[in-house]
GROMACS .gro file of C-alpha atoms in nm:
model
  428
    1MET     CA    1   1.898  -0.715  -1.040
    2ILE     CA    2   2.245  -0.583  -0.958
    3PRO     CA    3   2.483  -0.633  -1.253
    4ASP     CA    4   2.805  -0.826  -1.197
    5GLU     CA    5   2.992  -0.528  -1.343
    6SER     CA    6   2.909  -0.330  -1.028
    7LEU     CA    7   3.151  -0.554  -0.839
    8GLY     CA    8   3.448  -0.393  -1.008
    9GLY     CA    9   3.777  -0.577  -0.961
   10TYR     CA   10   3.619  -0.828  -0.727
   11SER     CA   11   3.377  -0.959  -0.990
   12ASN     CA   12   3.602  -1.218  -1.156
   13THR     CA   13   3.724  -1.347  -0.822
   14PHE     CA   14   3.372  -1.391  -0.688
   15LYS     CA   15   3.245  -1.555  -1.004
   16LYS     CA   16   3.487  -1.843  -0.954
   17SER     CA   17   3.343  -1.955  -0.624
   18LYS     CA   18   3.119  -1.826  -0.349
   19SER     CA   19   3.376  -1.970  -0.106
   20LYS     CA   20   3.607  -1.688  -0.215
   21VAL     CA   21   3.360  -1.441  -0.066
   22ILE     CA   22   3.367  -1.621   0.265
   23LYS     CA   23   3.749  -1.631   0.269
   24ILE     CA   24   3.784  -1.261   0.187
   25LEU     CA   25   3.527  -1.153   0.444
   26THR     CA   26   3.685  -1.379   0.706
   27SER     CA   27   4.025  -1.224   0.637
   28VAL     CA   28   3.880  -0.875   0.673
   29LEU     CA   29   3.702  -0.957   0.998
   30GLN     CA   30   4.017  -1.117   1.142
   31GLY     CA   31   4.223  -0.813   1.049
   32ARG     CA   32   4.449  -1.000   0.805
   33LYS     CA   33   4.319  -0.811   0.502
   34LYS     CA   34   4.225  -0.445   0.459
   35ILE     CA   35   3.932  -0.332   0.249
   36ASN     CA   36   3.822   0.022   0.166
   37LEU     CA   37   3.464   0.146   0.188
   38LYS     CA   38   3.399   0.126  -0.186
   39SER     CA   39   3.525  -0.230  -0.202
   40LEU     CA   40   3.317  -0.325   0.102
   41GLN     CA   41   3.011  -0.182  -0.072
   42ASN     CA   42   3.092  -0.396  -0.375
   43VAL     CA   43   3.119  -0.705  -0.157
   44ILE     CA   44   2.780  -0.632  -0.005
   45LEU     CA   45   2.630  -0.571  -0.350
   46PHE     CA   46   2.770  -0.902  -0.469
   47ILE     CA   47   2.615  -1.089  -0.176
   48VAL     CA   48   2.278  -0.928  -0.244
   49ASN     CA   49   2.310  -1.012  -0.614
   50TRP     CA   50   2.406  -1.372  -0.543
   51HIS     CA   51   2.103  -1.417  -0.317
   52HIS     CA   52   1.880  -1.274  -0.590
   53LYS     CA   53   2.015  -1.527  -0.840
   54ASN     CA   54   1.975  -1.814  -0.598
   55GLY     CA   55   1.621  -1.746  -0.486
   56GLY     CA   56   1.699  -1.504  -0.205
   57ILE     CA   57   1.678  -1.567   0.166
   58ASN     CA   58   1.355  -1.754   0.239
   59LEU     CA   59   1.224  -1.630   0.572
   60PRO     CA   60   0.933  -1.810   0.735
   61LYS     CA   61   0.590  -1.651   0.690
   62LYS     CA   62   0.559  -1.333   0.895
   63ILE     CA   63   0.304  -1.341   1.176
   64TRP     CA   64   0.216  -1.004   1.325
   65LEU     CA   65   0.109  -0.918   1.677
   66SER     CA   66  -0.206  -0.741   1.555
   67SER     CA   67  -0.210  -0.583   1.211
   68PRO     CA   68  -0.482  -0.396   1.018
   69HIS     CA   69  -0.748  -0.630   0.879
   70MET     CA   70  -0.981  -0.496   0.613
   71SER     CA   71  -1.329  -0.641   0.574
   72GLY     CA   72  -1.267  -0.831   0.251
   73GLU     CA   73  -1.607  -0.725   0.119
   74GLY     CA   74  -1.494  -0.378   0.016
   75TYR     CA   75  -1.704  -0.194   0.277
   76GLU     CA   76  -1.421   0.047   0.352
   77LEU     CA   77  -1.357   0.123  -0.015
   78GLN     CA   78  -1.726   0.195  -0.069
   79TYR     CA   79  -1.728   0.476   0.187
   80VAL     CA   80  -1.385   0.608   0.089
   81LYS     CA   81  -1.498   0.619  -0.275
   82GLU     CA   82  -1.802   0.821  -0.169
   83ALA     CA   83  -1.566   1.070  -0.004
   84PHE     CA   84  -1.360   1.100  -0.322
   85ASP     CA   85  -1.661   1.114  -0.552
   86THR     CA   86  -1.815   1.399  -0.351
   87ASN     CA   87  -1.478   1.570  -0.284
   88TRP     CA   88  -1.525   1.540   0.094
   89ILE     CA   89  -1.153   1.484   0.149
   90ALA     CA   90  -1.083   1.739   0.422
   91PRO     CA   91  -1.164   1.687   0.790
   92LEU     CA   92  -1.535   1.652   0.868
   93GLY     CA   93  -1.805   1.546   0.627
   94PRO     CA   94  -2.087   1.290   0.593
   95ASN     CA   95  -1.871   0.991   0.688
   96VAL     CA   96  -1.760   1.160   1.010
   97ASP     CA   97  -2.118   1.241   1.110
   98ALA     CA   98  -2.234   0.889   1.026
   99PHE     CA   99  -1.939   0.717   1.198
  100GLU     CA  100  -2.008   0.909   1.519
  101LYS     CA  101  -2.373   0.802   1.516
  102GLU     CA  102  -2.300   0.440   1.421
  103LEU     CA  103  -2.025   0.389   1.678
  104ALA     CA  104  -2.231   0.552   1.953
  105ALA     CA  105  -2.527   0.330   1.867
  106TRP     CA  106  -2.306   0.019   1.860
  107VAL     CA  107  -2.172   0.070   2.214
  108GLY     CA  108  -2.488   0.226   2.355
  109ALA     CA  109  -2.354   0.579   2.405
  110LYS     CA  110  -2.564   0.889   2.350
  111HIS     CA  111  -2.312   1.120   2.184
  112ALA     CA  112  -1.971   1.087   2.018
  113ALA     CA  113  -1.695   1.303   1.868
  114ALA     CA  114  -1.465   1.147   1.608
  115LEU     CA  115  -1.108   1.262   1.665
  116SER     CA  116  -0.759   1.214   1.523
  117SER     CA  117  -0.648   0.960   1.787
  118GLY     CA  118  -0.733   0.798   2.115
  119THR     CA  119  -0.471   1.023   2.274
  120ALA     CA  120  -0.657   1.329   2.147
  121ALA     CA  121  -0.979   1.185   2.290
  122ILE     CA  122  -0.822   1.148   2.637
  123HIS     CA  123  -0.687   1.501   2.611
  124MET     CA  124  -1.029   1.638   2.523
  125ALA     CA  125  -1.193   1.436   2.802
  126LEU     CA  126  -0.955   1.591   3.056
  127LYS     CA  127  -1.021   1.940   2.920
  128ALA     CA  128  -1.396   1.878   2.922
  129ALA     CA  129  -1.365   1.761   3.284
  130GLY     CA  130  -1.207   2.094   3.373
  131VAL     CA  131  -0.856   1.964   3.440
  132GLU     CA  132  -0.614   2.255   3.458
  133LYS     CA  133  -0.264   2.347   3.573
  134ASP     CA  134  -0.158   2.180   3.900
  135ASP     CA  135  -0.474   1.969   3.927
  136LEU     CA  136  -0.428   1.607   4.032
  137VAL     CA  137  -0.543   1.322   3.808
  138PHE     CA  138  -0.540   0.962   3.931
  139CYS     CA  139  -0.425   0.737   3.646
  140GLN     CA  140  -0.378   0.363   3.610
  141SER     CA  141  -0.007   0.286   3.602
  142LEU     CA  142  -0.022  -0.034   3.396
  143THR     CA  143  -0.110   0.120   3.061
  144PHE     CA  144   0.036   0.271   2.746
  145SER     CA  145   0.191   0.617   2.780
  146ALA     CA  146  -0.088   0.776   2.573
  147THR     CA  147  -0.316   0.736   2.875
  148ALA     CA  148  -0.094   0.952   3.095
  149ASN     CA  149   0.062   1.200   2.853
  150PRO     CA  150  -0.252   1.417   2.808
  151ILE     CA  151  -0.249   1.483   3.184
  152VAL     CA  152   0.084   1.656   3.134
  153TYR     CA  153  -0.048   1.833   2.823
  154GLN     CA  154  -0.291   2.005   3.059
  155ASN     CA  155  -0.006   2.092   3.299
  156ALA     CA  156  -0.173   1.874   3.560
  157THR     CA  157  -0.006   1.618   3.788
  158PRO     CA  158  -0.058   1.243   3.750
  159VAL     CA  159  -0.078   1.015   4.053
  160PHE     CA  160  -0.036   0.656   3.943
  161ILE     CA  161  -0.258   0.378   4.075
  162ASP     CA  162  -0.162   0.010   4.090
  163SER     CA  163  -0.349  -0.283   3.935
  164ASP     CA  164  -0.477  -0.603   4.092
  165PHE     CA  165  -0.407  -0.958   3.979
  166LYS     CA  166  -0.778  -1.031   3.944
  167THR     CA  167  -0.828  -0.793   3.652
  168TRP     CA  168  -0.483  -0.651   3.564
  169ASN     CA  169  -0.659  -0.315   3.588
  170MET     CA  170  -0.701  -0.041   3.848
  171ASP     CA  171  -0.706  -0.175   4.203
  172PRO     CA  172  -1.007  -0.027   4.389
  173GLN     CA  173  -0.820  -0.047   4.721
  174ALA     CA  174  -0.521   0.143   4.581
  175LEU     CA  175  -0.765   0.402   4.442
  176GLU     CA  176  -0.926   0.437   4.784
  177ASP     CA  177  -0.582   0.482   4.940
  178ALA     CA  178  -0.504   0.753   4.686
  179PHE     CA  179  -0.815   0.948   4.788
  180LYS     CA  180  -0.704   0.929   5.152
  181LYS     CA  181  -0.367   1.078   5.062
  182TYR     CA  182  -0.494   1.321   4.798
  183PRO     CA  183  -0.862   1.398   4.869
  184ASN     CA  184  -0.925   1.641   4.583
  185PRO     CA  185  -0.825   1.505   4.241
  186LYS     CA  186  -1.000   1.646   3.936
  187ALA     CA  187  -1.042   1.317   3.748
  188VAL     CA  188  -0.970   0.943   3.747
  189ILE     CA  189  -0.850   0.763   3.432
  190LEU     CA  190  -0.872   0.385   3.426
  191THR     CA  191  -0.771   0.157   3.140
  192HIS     CA  192  -0.935  -0.166   3.026
  193LEU     CA  193  -0.603  -0.335   2.954
  194TYR     CA  194  -0.573  -0.560   2.647
  195GLY     CA  195  -0.954  -0.579   2.631
  196LEU     CA  196  -0.997  -0.695   2.993
  197SER     CA  197  -1.260  -0.498   3.182
  198ALA     CA  198  -1.172  -0.331   3.510
  199ASP     CA  199  -1.392  -0.417   3.807
  200LEU     CA  200  -1.605  -0.109   3.754
  201ASP     CA  201  -1.866  -0.123   4.032
  202PRO     CA  202  -1.633  -0.037   4.323
  203ILE     CA  203  -1.441   0.218   4.116
  204ILE     CA  204  -1.761   0.394   4.009
  205ARG     CA  205  -1.878   0.399   4.372
  206ILE     CA  206  -1.549   0.549   4.493
  207CYS     CA  207  -1.557   0.820   4.224
  208TRP     CA  208  -1.922   0.893   4.304
  209ASP     CA  209  -1.851   0.921   4.677
  210HIS     CA  210  -1.576   1.174   4.607
  211ASN     CA  211  -1.764   1.355   4.329
  212VAL     CA  212  -1.481   1.301   4.080
  213THR     CA  213  -1.511   1.253   3.703
  214LEU     CA  214  -1.434   0.902   3.577
  215ILE     CA  215  -1.273   0.871   3.233
  216GLU     CA  216  -1.258   0.524   3.078
  217ASP     CA  217  -0.965   0.457   2.851
  218ALA     CA  218  -1.134   0.190   2.640
  219ALA     CA  219  -0.882   0.228   2.357
  220GLU     CA  220  -0.804  -0.145   2.379
  221SER     CA  221  -1.150  -0.269   2.475
  222LEU     CA  222  -1.399  -0.181   2.201
  223GLY     CA  223  -1.656  -0.461   2.223
  224THR     CA  224  -1.568  -0.566   2.579
  225LYS     CA  225  -1.860  -0.597   2.822
  226TYR     CA  226  -1.876  -0.554   3.198
  227LYS     CA  227  -2.186  -0.721   3.339
  228GLY     CA  228  -2.356  -0.703   3.000
  229LYS     CA  229  -2.275  -0.338   2.920
  230TYR     CA  230  -2.000  -0.215   2.689
  231THR     CA  231  -1.689  -0.060   2.840
  232GLY     CA  232  -1.647   0.307   2.761
  233THR     CA  233  -2.007   0.383   2.859
  234PHE     CA  234  -1.979   0.372   3.240
  235GLY     CA  235  -1.779   0.687   3.310
  236LYS     CA  236  -1.857   1.048   3.230
  237TYR     CA  237  -1.634   1.004   2.925
  238GLY     CA  238  -1.525   0.699   2.727
  239VAL     CA  239  -1.233   0.683   2.486
  240PHE     CA  240  -1.183   0.448   2.191
  241SER     CA  241  -0.886   0.412   1.956
  242PHE     CA  242  -0.876   0.308   1.591
  243ASN     CA  243  -0.500   0.284   1.556
  244GLY     CA  244  -0.373   0.032   1.303
  245ASN     CA  245  -0.324  -0.242   1.563
  246LYS     CA  246  -0.668  -0.216   1.725
  247ILE     CA  247  -0.961  -0.454   1.676
  248ILE     CA  248  -1.093  -0.218   1.407
  249THR     CA  249  -0.894   0.063   1.251
  250THR     CA  250  -0.926   0.391   1.065
  251SER     CA  251  -0.548   0.390   1.008
  252GLY     CA  252  -0.528   0.647   1.286
  253GLY     CA  253  -0.817   0.787   1.484
  254GLY     CA  254  -1.018   0.788   1.803
  255MET     CA  255  -1.362   0.858   1.946
  256LEU     CA  256  -1.484   1.030   2.261
  257VAL     CA  257  -1.828   0.926   2.384
  258SER     CA  258  -2.045   1.071   2.659
  259SER     CA  259  -2.405   1.114   2.765
  260ASP     CA  260  -2.337   1.489   2.798
  261GLU     CA  261  -2.437   1.643   2.465
  262GLU     CA  262  -2.315   1.989   2.563
  263ARG     CA  263  -1.964   1.867   2.651
  264ILE     CA  264  -1.933   1.666   2.328
  265ALA     CA  265  -2.036   1.975   2.130
  266LYS     CA  266  -1.765   2.168   2.315
  267VAL     CA  267  -1.508   1.900   2.229
  268ARG     CA  268  -1.599   1.930   1.860
  269PHE     CA  269  -1.548   2.307   1.889
  270TRP     CA  270  -1.207   2.278   2.057
  271SER     CA  271  -1.099   2.009   1.811
  272THR     CA  272  -1.157   2.231   1.507
  273GLN     CA  273  -0.921   2.504   1.631
  274ALA     CA  274  -1.193   2.660   1.850
  275ARG     CA  275  -1.309   2.884   1.569
  276ASP     CA  276  -1.584   3.118   1.686
  277LYS     CA  277  -1.899   3.181   1.483
  278ALA     CA  278  -1.788   3.492   1.301
  279ARG     CA  279  -1.749   3.599   0.938
  280HIS     CA  280  -1.375   3.633   0.992
  281TYR     CA  281  -1.141   3.393   1.173
  282GLU     CA  282  -1.184   3.463   1.543
  283HIS     CA  283  -1.066   3.251   1.835
  284SER     CA  284  -1.157   3.325   2.196
  285GLU     CA  285  -1.025   2.991   2.327
  286LEU     CA  286  -0.726   2.767   2.265
  287GLY     CA  287  -0.806   2.519   1.990
  288TYR     CA  288  -0.663   2.195   1.851
  289ASN     CA  289  -0.644   2.023   1.514
  290TYR     CA  290  -0.796   1.701   1.647
  291ARG     CA  291  -1.089   1.614   1.418
  292MET     CA  292  -1.103   1.294   1.213
  293SER     CA  293  -1.096   1.321   0.834
  294ASN     CA  294  -1.393   1.219   0.622
  295VAL     CA  295  -1.176   0.964   0.439
  296LEU     CA  296  -1.062   0.789   0.757
  297ALA     CA  297  -1.413   0.793   0.897
  298GLY     CA  298  -1.518   0.606   0.582
  299ILE     CA  299  -1.268   0.332   0.666
  300GLY     CA  300  -1.411   0.323   1.018
  301ARG     CA  301  -1.767   0.281   0.893
  302GLY     CA  302  -1.661  -0.016   0.683
  303GLN     CA  303  -1.466  -0.168   0.971
  304LEU     CA  304  -1.759  -0.134   1.209
  305LYS     CA  305  -1.957  -0.370   0.986
  306VAL     CA  306  -1.715  -0.654   1.069
  307LEU     CA  307  -1.657  -0.580   1.438
  308ASP     CA  308  -1.875  -0.871   1.550
  309ARG     CA  309  -1.670  -1.100   1.327
  310ARG     CA  310  -1.344  -0.968   1.470
  311LEU     CA  311  -1.467  -1.032   1.824
  312ILE     CA  312  -1.533  -1.397   1.737
  313GLN     CA  313  -1.189  -1.430   1.576
  314LYS     CA  314  -1.008  -1.271   1.871
  315LYS     CA  315  -1.183  -1.503   2.116
  316HIS     CA  316  -1.092  -1.805   1.903
  317ILE     CA  317  -0.724  -1.705   1.917
  318PHE     CA  318  -0.734  -1.682   2.297
  319GLU     CA  319  -0.914  -2.015   2.332
  320PHE     CA  320  -0.665  -2.182   2.096
  321TYR     CA  321  -0.373  -2.066   2.309
  322LYS     CA  322  -0.552  -2.166   2.628
  323GLU     CA  323  -0.620  -2.517   2.500
  324ASN     CA  324  -0.269  -2.573   2.364
  325LEU     CA  325  -0.046  -2.390   2.612
  326SER     CA  326  -0.208  -2.371   2.956
  327HIS     CA  327  -0.064  -2.711   3.056
  328LEU     CA  328   0.293  -2.579   3.034
  329GLU     CA  329   0.463  -2.547   3.371
  330GLY     CA  330   0.449  -2.192   3.507
  331LEU     CA  331   0.234  -2.056   3.222
  332GLY     CA  332  -0.089  -1.874   3.309
  333MET     CA  333  -0.348  -1.710   3.086
  334MET     CA  334  -0.462  -1.352   3.143
  335PRO     CA  335  -0.759  -1.333   3.385
  336VAL     CA  336  -1.112  -1.369   3.251
  337ASN     CA  337  -1.378  -1.322   3.519
  338ASP     CA  338  -1.744  -1.423   3.517
  339TRP     CA  339  -1.858  -1.062   3.481
  340ASN     CA  340  -1.597  -0.981   3.216
  341GLU     CA  341  -1.662  -1.049   2.846
  342PRO     CA  342  -1.332  -0.938   2.691
  343ASN     CA  343  -1.278  -0.846   2.329
  344PHE     CA  344  -0.946  -1.037   2.357
  345TRP     CA  345  -0.766  -0.762   2.165
  346LEU     CA  346  -0.436  -0.923   2.262
  347SER     CA  347  -0.400  -1.270   2.413
  348CYS     CA  348  -0.156  -1.245   2.702
  349ILE     CA  349   0.016  -1.492   2.931
  350THR     CA  350   0.226  -1.484   3.248
  351LEU     CA  351   0.530  -1.697   3.322
  352SER     CA  352   0.632  -1.795   3.676
  353GLY     CA  353   0.877  -2.080   3.616
  354LYS     CA  354   1.216  -2.125   3.454
  355VAL     CA  355   1.097  -1.993   3.117
  356LYS     CA  356   1.106  -1.613   3.095
  357PRO     CA  357   0.912  -1.382   2.860
  358LEU     CA  358   1.230  -1.294   2.671
  359ASP     CA  359   1.292  -1.663   2.598
  360ILE     CA  360   0.962  -1.685   2.412
  361ILE     CA  361   0.999  -1.345   2.244
  362GLU     CA  362   1.337  -1.445   2.102
  363ALA     CA  363   1.222  -1.794   1.999
  364LEU     CA  364   0.929  -1.645   1.806
  365GLU     CA  365   1.142  -1.366   1.663
  366ARG     CA  366   1.382  -1.621   1.513
  367GLU     CA  367   1.085  -1.762   1.321
  368ASN     CA  368   0.967  -1.420   1.198
  369ILE     CA  369   0.683  -1.398   1.452
  370GLU     CA  370   0.602  -1.083   1.648
  371SER     CA  371   0.523  -1.085   2.019
  372ARG     CA  372   0.562  -0.814   2.281
  373PRO     CA  373   0.625  -0.755   2.651
  374ILE     CA  374   0.341  -0.625   2.866
  375TRP     CA  375   0.324  -0.245   2.893
  376LYS     CA  376   0.587  -0.109   3.128
  377PRO     CA  377   0.400   0.068   3.411
  378MET     CA  378   0.404   0.446   3.400
  379HIS     CA  379   0.555   0.486   3.748
  380MET     CA  380   0.859   0.289   3.623
  381GLN     CA  381   0.907   0.504   3.313
  382PRO     CA  382   1.201   0.750   3.320
  383PHE     CA  383   0.974   1.044   3.241
  384TYR     CA  384   0.719   0.961   3.513
  385ARG     CA  385   0.926   0.797   3.786
  386ASN     CA  386   0.923   1.110   4.007
  387TYR     CA  387   0.542   1.114   4.029
  388ASP     CA  388   0.365   0.942   4.316
  389PHE     CA  389   0.245   0.584   4.295
  390LEU     CA  390  -0.008   0.409   4.519
  391GLY     CA  391  -0.003   0.031   4.538
  392SER     CA  392   0.188  -0.283   4.626
  393GLY     CA  393   0.380  -0.348   4.304
  394VAL     CA  394   0.131  -0.573   4.126
  395SER     CA  395   0.166  -0.385   3.796
  396GLN     CA  396   0.543  -0.430   3.807
  397LYS     CA  397   0.507  -0.805   3.859
  398ILE     CA  398   0.264  -0.834   3.566
  399PHE     CA  399   0.508  -0.638   3.351
  400GLU     CA  400   0.804  -0.854   3.450
  401HIS     CA  401   0.626  -1.187   3.403
  402GLY     CA  402   0.377  -1.105   3.126
  403LEU     CA  403   0.384  -1.142   2.750
  404CYS     CA  404   0.152  -1.056   2.458
  405LEU     CA  405   0.122  -1.338   2.206
  406PRO     CA  406   0.044  -1.291   1.835
  407SER     CA  407  -0.326  -1.202   1.812
  408ASP     CA  408  -0.365  -1.113   1.447
  409THR     CA  409  -0.713  -1.193   1.315
  410LYS     CA  410  -0.564  -1.291   0.979
  411MET     CA  411  -0.392  -1.592   1.137
  412THR     CA  412  -0.509  -1.938   1.037
  413ASP     CA  413  -0.523  -2.234   1.274
  414ASP     CA  414  -0.204  -2.356   1.106
  415ASP     CA  415  -0.040  -2.025   1.200
  416LEU     CA  416  -0.164  -2.058   1.557
  417ASN     CA  417  -0.036  -2.413   1.577
  418ARG     CA  418   0.302  -2.297   1.448
  419VAL     CA  419   0.319  -2.035   1.724
  420CYS     CA  420   0.223  -2.291   1.988
  421GLU     CA  421   0.478  -2.547   1.872
  422ILE     CA  422   0.757  -2.289   1.888
  423ILE     CA  423   0.651  -2.190   2.240
  424LYS     CA  424   0.632  -2.553   2.352
  425GLY     CA  425   0.982  -2.598   2.217
  426VAL     CA  426   1.114  -2.346   2.468
  427TRP     CA  427   1.016  -2.586   2.748
  428ARG     CA  428   1.193  -2.884   2.590
   0.00000   0.00000   0.00000
């Protein structure tokens, strides 16, 4: 509590009536009264103090876009406690080894390397694929920047590929056109956007025909299936993220999976500073500090136990929005195809009528609810706008008309109904 004495000479005046505060501030703002910095600080302190005494400012309950959600059964704490009890606090350890095996088994991958982030996993996938200076890498444009940045880390050149409306992901025709223009890329990176699977069959065929490594950025799609098989297991390399906003989290972390045991072993080597097997510290290759800690891996092991539950909750959120909002003029739900079983990481909509994404974002924001625009395509970003782009502008249209709705698995149906009523109000 801020004492009234801190208000100095203004204290007695303000005690008489809160209307005095309004009059003084109005005079200052209109230029009829001058106030020095110290006095202004006192005015601000008084306002804060007054709100404390009168119950404060009561904001509506905060609803997040997608926040960390612990199991509730203490699974994470169990494994973290084991790390503390055994003093396995540094990177690597039993939790890391177990998390790699458990995650690989869950998605049906043969081998996995637990890393510090999904970005690190993409970087290591590119390095494992042999991407070097001046190589070309075809990359989906409609994605988060972490998909593209590792290409530049390797001093390679990204060529951005458009999406299609059917999947919101890499357009096979645009990919084919890219191969006609640039016949010798070193790798292709596609993203399964917001948990929606790309149409993998034609993309795999194109990469196979051109003998090019396919890297799946499945950072947003852990638990998504394409024709009954989990995303992240179709390409040579698959990447998962456990950032705080993902369907499960390790606070920060990622995983690289592959059927190539030798390459995964090499990634583990590079990711621990590429230290050679010698009595002294010897390094014959460039290394990175990319390995996951044993503590964070413990969180991941606990989170993996509730992944099935999270998938059910995410789907319920999407279905709730679909049932309550899809009748609104110009509003469309993100595409879900027969062969696509999304994890519904984020529930997204498009708007084609008088209501714009910003109208909804601002309406929700006023009620303490978080929403977000669709990712801005990479070829439109200031840093990447001078790199080539193949496509017809679909990704730009999705960006301009799309919106991510709150998809937090801690939301109740009452919370969801509150979101829907606010959105409906924008149409009224």
